[in-house]
Amino acid sequence: MAPRLHHDHVTKESKSAMDQQSAFIQSISATYPHLAVDNARWHNKDGQYNHILLVGDDLIFRFPRYPEGIAALQREVRLLRSIHGAATLPIPDPIYANLDAQQSAHVFMGYRLLPGEPVMVIGPGPIGLFAVQVVRICGGAPI
């Protein structure tokens, strides 16, 4: 009996994930009807704060997991767009975005996959590097 319950649980989880993925794809298609998203799939590294879809081989779409993440994603897109030409490190360039919706399943940003391999740094490494870039962009003294 236990394996059947486990199977039912997995089936419900899989159906929920498929429904969610379908809702995300519909949101992208409604906003960008010219964009082919029929080959969208879950990215193998789902984020802590975002659901992540890989469209084709090179487009990342992020959808906030929580309603509170809508405002954070809006701020992130504004910041990325404002520093894109000045940053010396590769950063996402949100070429696709829907920031006006009120439901997290409809709010997203999309950008080309960055080159290289993801790395995990423990400590202030990437945050410190990013802060240095922001200071330089804003005209701060060399660090």
PDB file of C-alpha atoms in Angstrom:
ATOM      1  CA  MET A   1       0.000   0.000   0.000  1.00  0.00           C
ATOM      2  CA  ALA A   2       2.835   2.445   0.761  1.00  0.00           C
ATOM      3  CA  PRO A   3       4.266   2.354  -2.783  1.00  0.00           C
ATOM      4  CA  ARG A   4       0.842   3.248  -4.204  1.00  0.00           C
ATOM      5  CA  LEU A   5       0.556   6.274  -1.925  1.00  0.00           C
ATOM      6  CA  HIS A   6       4.049   7.334  -2.942  1.00  0.00           C
ATOM      7  CA  HIS A   7       3.083   6.875  -6.597  1.00  0.00           C
ATOM      8  CA  ASP A   8      -0.065   8.995  -6.091  1.00  0.00           C
ATOM      9  CA  HIS A   9       2.019  11.688  -4.380  1.00  0.00           C
ATOM     10  CA  VAL A  10       4.528  11.777  -7.233  1.00  0.00           C
ATOM     11  CA  THR A  11       1.710  11.868  -9.782  1.00  0.00           C
ATOM     12  CA  LYS A  12       0.045  14.815  -8.025  1.00  0.00           C
ATOM     13  CA  GLU A  13       3.388  16.629  -7.778  1.00  0.00           C
ATOM     14  CA  SER A  14       4.138  15.964 -11.446  1.00  0.00           C
ATOM     15  CA  LYS A  15       0.697  17.174 -12.511  1.00  0.00           C
ATOM     16  CA  SER A  16       1.083  20.327 -10.432  1.00  0.00           C
ATOM     17  CA  ALA A  17       4.516  21.017 -11.952  1.00  0.00           C
ATOM     18  CA  MET A  18       3.147  20.440 -15.453  1.00  0.00           C
ATOM     19  CA  ASP A  19       0.200  22.779 -14.775  1.00  0.00           C
ATOM     20  CA  GLN A  20       2.555  25.418 -13.446  1.00  0.00           C
ATOM     21  CA  GLN A  21       4.920  25.066 -16.401  1.00  0.00           C
ATOM     22  CA  SER A  22       1.954  25.365 -18.758  1.00  0.00           C
ATOM     23  CA  ALA A  23       0.795  28.561 -17.003  1.00  0.00           C
ATOM     24  CA  PHE A  24       4.295  30.042 -17.331  1.00  0.00           C
ATOM     25  CA  ILE A  25       4.490  29.151 -21.019  1.00  0.00           C
ATOM     26  CA  GLN A  26       1.066  30.722 -21.591  1.00  0.00           C
ATOM     27  CA  SER A  27       2.234  33.915 -19.863  1.00  0.00           C
ATOM     28  CA  ILE A  28       5.316  34.147 -22.069  1.00  0.00           C
ATOM     29  CA  SER A  29       3.273  33.421 -25.214  1.00  0.00           C
ATOM     30  CA  ALA A  30       0.616  35.999 -24.320  1.00  0.00           C
ATOM     31  CA  THR A  31       3.255  38.684 -23.828  1.00  0.00           C
ATOM     32  CA  TYR A  32       5.560  37.661 -26.704  1.00  0.00           C
ATOM     33  CA  PRO A  33       3.443  35.793 -29.279  1.00  0.00           C
ATOM     34  CA  HIS A  34       6.324  35.714 -31.811  1.00  0.00           C
ATOM     35  CA  LEU A  35       8.606  33.824 -29.419  1.00  0.00           C
ATOM     36  CA  ALA A  36       8.657  30.043 -29.873  1.00  0.00           C
ATOM     37  CA  VAL A  37       8.268  28.512 -26.434  1.00  0.00           C
ATOM     38  CA  ASP A  38       7.069  25.046 -27.397  1.00  0.00           C
ATOM     39  CA  ASN A  39      10.431  23.624 -26.324  1.00  0.00           C
ATOM     40  CA  ALA A  40      10.397  25.191 -22.834  1.00  0.00           C
ATOM     41  CA  ARG A  41      11.378  22.954 -19.945  1.00  0.00           C
ATOM     42  CA  TRP A  42      12.265  23.274 -16.293  1.00  0.00           C
ATOM     43  CA  HIS A  43      15.830  24.377 -15.761  1.00  0.00           C
ATOM     44  CA  ASN A  44      17.764  21.799 -13.775  1.00  0.00           C
ATOM     45  CA  LYS A  45      18.730  24.362 -11.148  1.00  0.00           C
ATOM     46  CA  ASP A  46      15.452  25.805  -9.893  1.00  0.00           C
ATOM     47  CA  GLY A  47      16.095  28.884  -7.783  1.00  0.00           C
ATOM     48  CA  GLN A  48      15.303  29.507  -4.159  1.00  0.00           C
ATOM     49  CA  TYR A  49      13.162  32.539  -4.986  1.00  0.00           C
ATOM     50  CA  ASN A  50      12.220  31.842  -8.614  1.00  0.00           C
ATOM     51  CA  HIS A  51      10.909  29.084 -10.826  1.00  0.00           C
ATOM     52  CA  ILE A  52      13.221  28.838 -13.817  1.00  0.00           C
ATOM     53  CA  LEU A  53      12.354  27.752 -17.351  1.00  0.00           C
ATOM     54  CA  LEU A  54      14.885  27.155 -20.095  1.00  0.00           C
ATOM     55  CA  VAL A  55      13.496  28.011 -23.537  1.00  0.00           C
ATOM     56  CA  GLY A  56      15.498  26.501 -26.353  1.00  0.00           C
ATOM     57  CA  ASP A  57      19.158  26.239 -25.473  1.00  0.00           C
ATOM     58  CA  ASP A  58      19.822  29.811 -24.490  1.00  0.00           C
ATOM     59  CA  LEU A  59      16.904  31.681 -22.903  1.00  0.00           C
ATOM     60  CA  ILE A  60      16.236  31.733 -19.168  1.00  0.00           C
ATOM     61  CA  PHE A  61      12.841  32.829 -17.859  1.00  0.00           C
ATOM     62  CA  ARG A  62      12.409  33.460 -14.139  1.00  0.00           C
ATOM     63  CA  PHE A  63       9.034  33.592 -12.380  1.00  0.00           C
ATOM     64  CA  PRO A  64       8.805  34.593  -8.690  1.00  0.00           C
ATOM     65  CA  ARG A  65       7.888  31.717  -6.385  1.00  0.00           C
ATOM     66  CA  TYR A  66       6.068  34.004  -3.963  1.00  0.00           C
ATOM     67  CA  PRO A  67       3.898  37.126  -4.314  1.00  0.00           C
ATOM     68  CA  GLU A  68       6.532  39.091  -2.362  1.00  0.00           C
ATOM     69  CA  GLY A  69       8.995  38.257  -5.124  1.00  0.00           C
ATOM     70  CA  ILE A  70       7.118  40.367  -7.675  1.00  0.00           C
ATOM     71  CA  ALA A  71       8.484  43.664  -6.321  1.00  0.00           C
ATOM     72  CA  ALA A  72      11.960  42.145  -5.974  1.00  0.00           C
ATOM     73  CA  LEU A  73      11.945  41.000  -9.602  1.00  0.00           C
ATOM     74  CA  GLN A  74      10.743  44.440 -10.729  1.00  0.00           C
ATOM     75  CA  ARG A  75      13.626  46.094  -8.848  1.00  0.00           C
ATOM     76  CA  GLU A  76      16.118  43.587 -10.227  1.00  0.00           C
ATOM     77  CA  VAL A  77      15.032  44.222 -13.833  1.00  0.00           C
ATOM     78  CA  ARG A  78      15.296  48.007 -13.349  1.00  0.00           C
ATOM     79  CA  LEU A  79      18.758  47.625 -11.814  1.00  0.00           C
ATOM     80  CA  LEU A  80      20.036  45.221 -14.481  1.00  0.00           C
ATOM     81  CA  ARG A  81      18.781  47.455 -17.283  1.00  0.00           C
ATOM     82  CA  SER A  82      20.372  50.534 -15.732  1.00  0.00           C
ATOM     83  CA  ILE A  83      23.837  49.007 -15.337  1.00  0.00           C
ATOM     84  CA  HIS A  84      23.904  46.650 -18.321  1.00  0.00           C
ATOM     85  CA  GLY A  85      26.230  48.664 -20.567  1.00  0.00           C
ATOM     86  CA  ALA A  86      28.585  49.667 -17.769  1.00  0.00           C
ATOM     87  CA  ALA A  87      29.196  46.401 -15.907  1.00  0.00           C
ATOM     88  CA  THR A  88      32.445  44.635 -16.744  1.00  0.00           C
ATOM     89  CA  LEU A  89      31.166  41.286 -15.474  1.00  0.00           C
ATOM     90  CA  PRO A  90      28.604  39.331 -17.498  1.00  0.00           C
ATOM     91  CA  ILE A  91      25.163  40.080 -16.093  1.00  0.00           C
ATOM     92  CA  PRO A  92      21.700  39.114 -17.292  1.00  0.00           C
ATOM     93  CA  ASP A  93      20.185  41.460 -19.873  1.00  0.00           C
ATOM     94  CA  PRO A  94      16.409  41.212 -19.349  1.00  0.00           C
ATOM     95  CA  ILE A  95      15.296  41.421 -22.992  1.00  0.00           C
ATOM     96  CA  TYR A  96      11.929  39.876 -22.102  1.00  0.00           C
ATOM     97  CA  ALA A  97       9.849  41.002 -19.160  1.00  0.00           C
ATOM     98  CA  ASN A  98       6.297  41.203 -17.923  1.00  0.00           C
ATOM     99  CA  LEU A  99       6.363  43.226 -14.729  1.00  0.00           C
ATOM    100  CA  ASP A 100       2.857  44.675 -14.609  1.00  0.00           C
ATOM    101  CA  ALA A 101       0.889  41.584 -13.605  1.00  0.00           C
ATOM    102  CA  GLN A 102      -0.186  41.084 -10.009  1.00  0.00           C
ATOM    103  CA  GLN A 103       0.156  37.293  -9.919  1.00  0.00           C
ATOM    104  CA  SER A 104       3.562  35.649  -9.718  1.00  0.00           C
ATOM    105  CA  ALA A 105       2.647  33.137 -12.447  1.00  0.00           C
ATOM    106  CA  HIS A 106       2.402  36.046 -14.906  1.00  0.00           C
ATOM    107  CA  VAL A 107       5.359  38.163 -13.792  1.00  0.00           C
ATOM    108  CA  PHE A 108       8.662  37.194 -15.362  1.00  0.00           C
ATOM    109  CA  MET A 109      11.932  38.256 -16.847  1.00  0.00           C
ATOM    110  CA  GLY A 110      13.815  36.494 -19.611  1.00  0.00           C
ATOM    111  CA  TYR A 111      17.423  36.793 -20.720  1.00  0.00           C
ATOM    112  CA  ARG A 112      20.079  34.955 -22.668  1.00  0.00           C
ATOM    113  CA  LEU A 113      21.896  32.282 -20.706  1.00  0.00           C
ATOM    114  CA  LEU A 114      25.208  33.643 -19.452  1.00  0.00           C
ATOM    115  CA  PRO A 115      28.388  31.936 -20.644  1.00  0.00           C
ATOM    116  CA  GLY A 116      30.376  29.710 -18.312  1.00  0.00           C
ATOM    117  CA  GLU A 117      29.530  27.300 -15.550  1.00  0.00           C
ATOM    118  CA  PRO A 118      27.632  28.213 -12.401  1.00  0.00           C
ATOM    119  CA  VAL A 119      29.807  28.349  -9.319  1.00  0.00           C
ATOM    120  CA  MET A 120      28.952  28.464  -5.657  1.00  0.00           C
ATOM    121  CA  VAL A 121      30.958  30.849  -3.527  1.00  0.00           C
ATOM    122  CA  ILE A 122      30.479  30.865   0.206  1.00  0.00           C
ATOM    123  CA  GLY A 123      30.864  34.273   1.737  1.00  0.00           C
ATOM    124  CA  PRO A 124      30.640  37.752   0.253  1.00  0.00           C
ATOM    125  CA  GLY A 125      32.476  36.861  -2.982  1.00  0.00           C
ATOM    126  CA  PRO A 126      29.948  37.553  -5.743  1.00  0.00           C
ATOM    127  CA  ILE A 127      28.090  40.142  -3.692  1.00  0.00           C
ATOM    128  CA  GLY A 128      31.356  41.959  -3.044  1.00  0.00           C
ATOM    129  CA  LEU A 129      32.286  41.851  -6.730  1.00  0.00           C
ATOM    130  CA  PHE A 130      28.866  43.147  -7.673  1.00  0.00           C
ATOM    131  CA  ALA A 131      29.108  45.946  -5.084  1.00  0.00           C
ATOM    132  CA  VAL A 132      32.478  47.010  -6.544  1.00  0.00           C
ATOM    133  CA  GLN A 133      30.890  47.169 -10.008  1.00  0.00           C
ATOM    134  CA  VAL A 134      28.009  49.302  -8.729  1.00  0.00           C
ATOM    135  CA  VAL A 135      30.412  51.693  -6.970  1.00  0.00           C
ATOM    136  CA  ARG A 136      32.473  52.065 -10.154  1.00  0.00           C
ATOM    137  CA  ILE A 137      29.367  52.653 -12.288  1.00  0.00           C
ATOM    138  CA  CYS A 138      28.171  55.309  -9.883  1.00  0.00           C
ATOM    139  CA  GLY A 139      31.507  57.118 -10.092  1.00  0.00           C
ATOM    140  CA  GLY A 140      32.912  56.053  -6.753  1.00  0.00           C
ATOM    141  CA  ALA A 141      36.594  56.004  -5.920  1.00  0.00           C
ATOM    142  CA  PRO A 142      38.614  52.939  -6.981  1.00  0.00           C
ATOM    143  CA  ILE A 143      38.449  50.131  -4.470  1.00  0.00           C
TER     144      ILE A 143
END
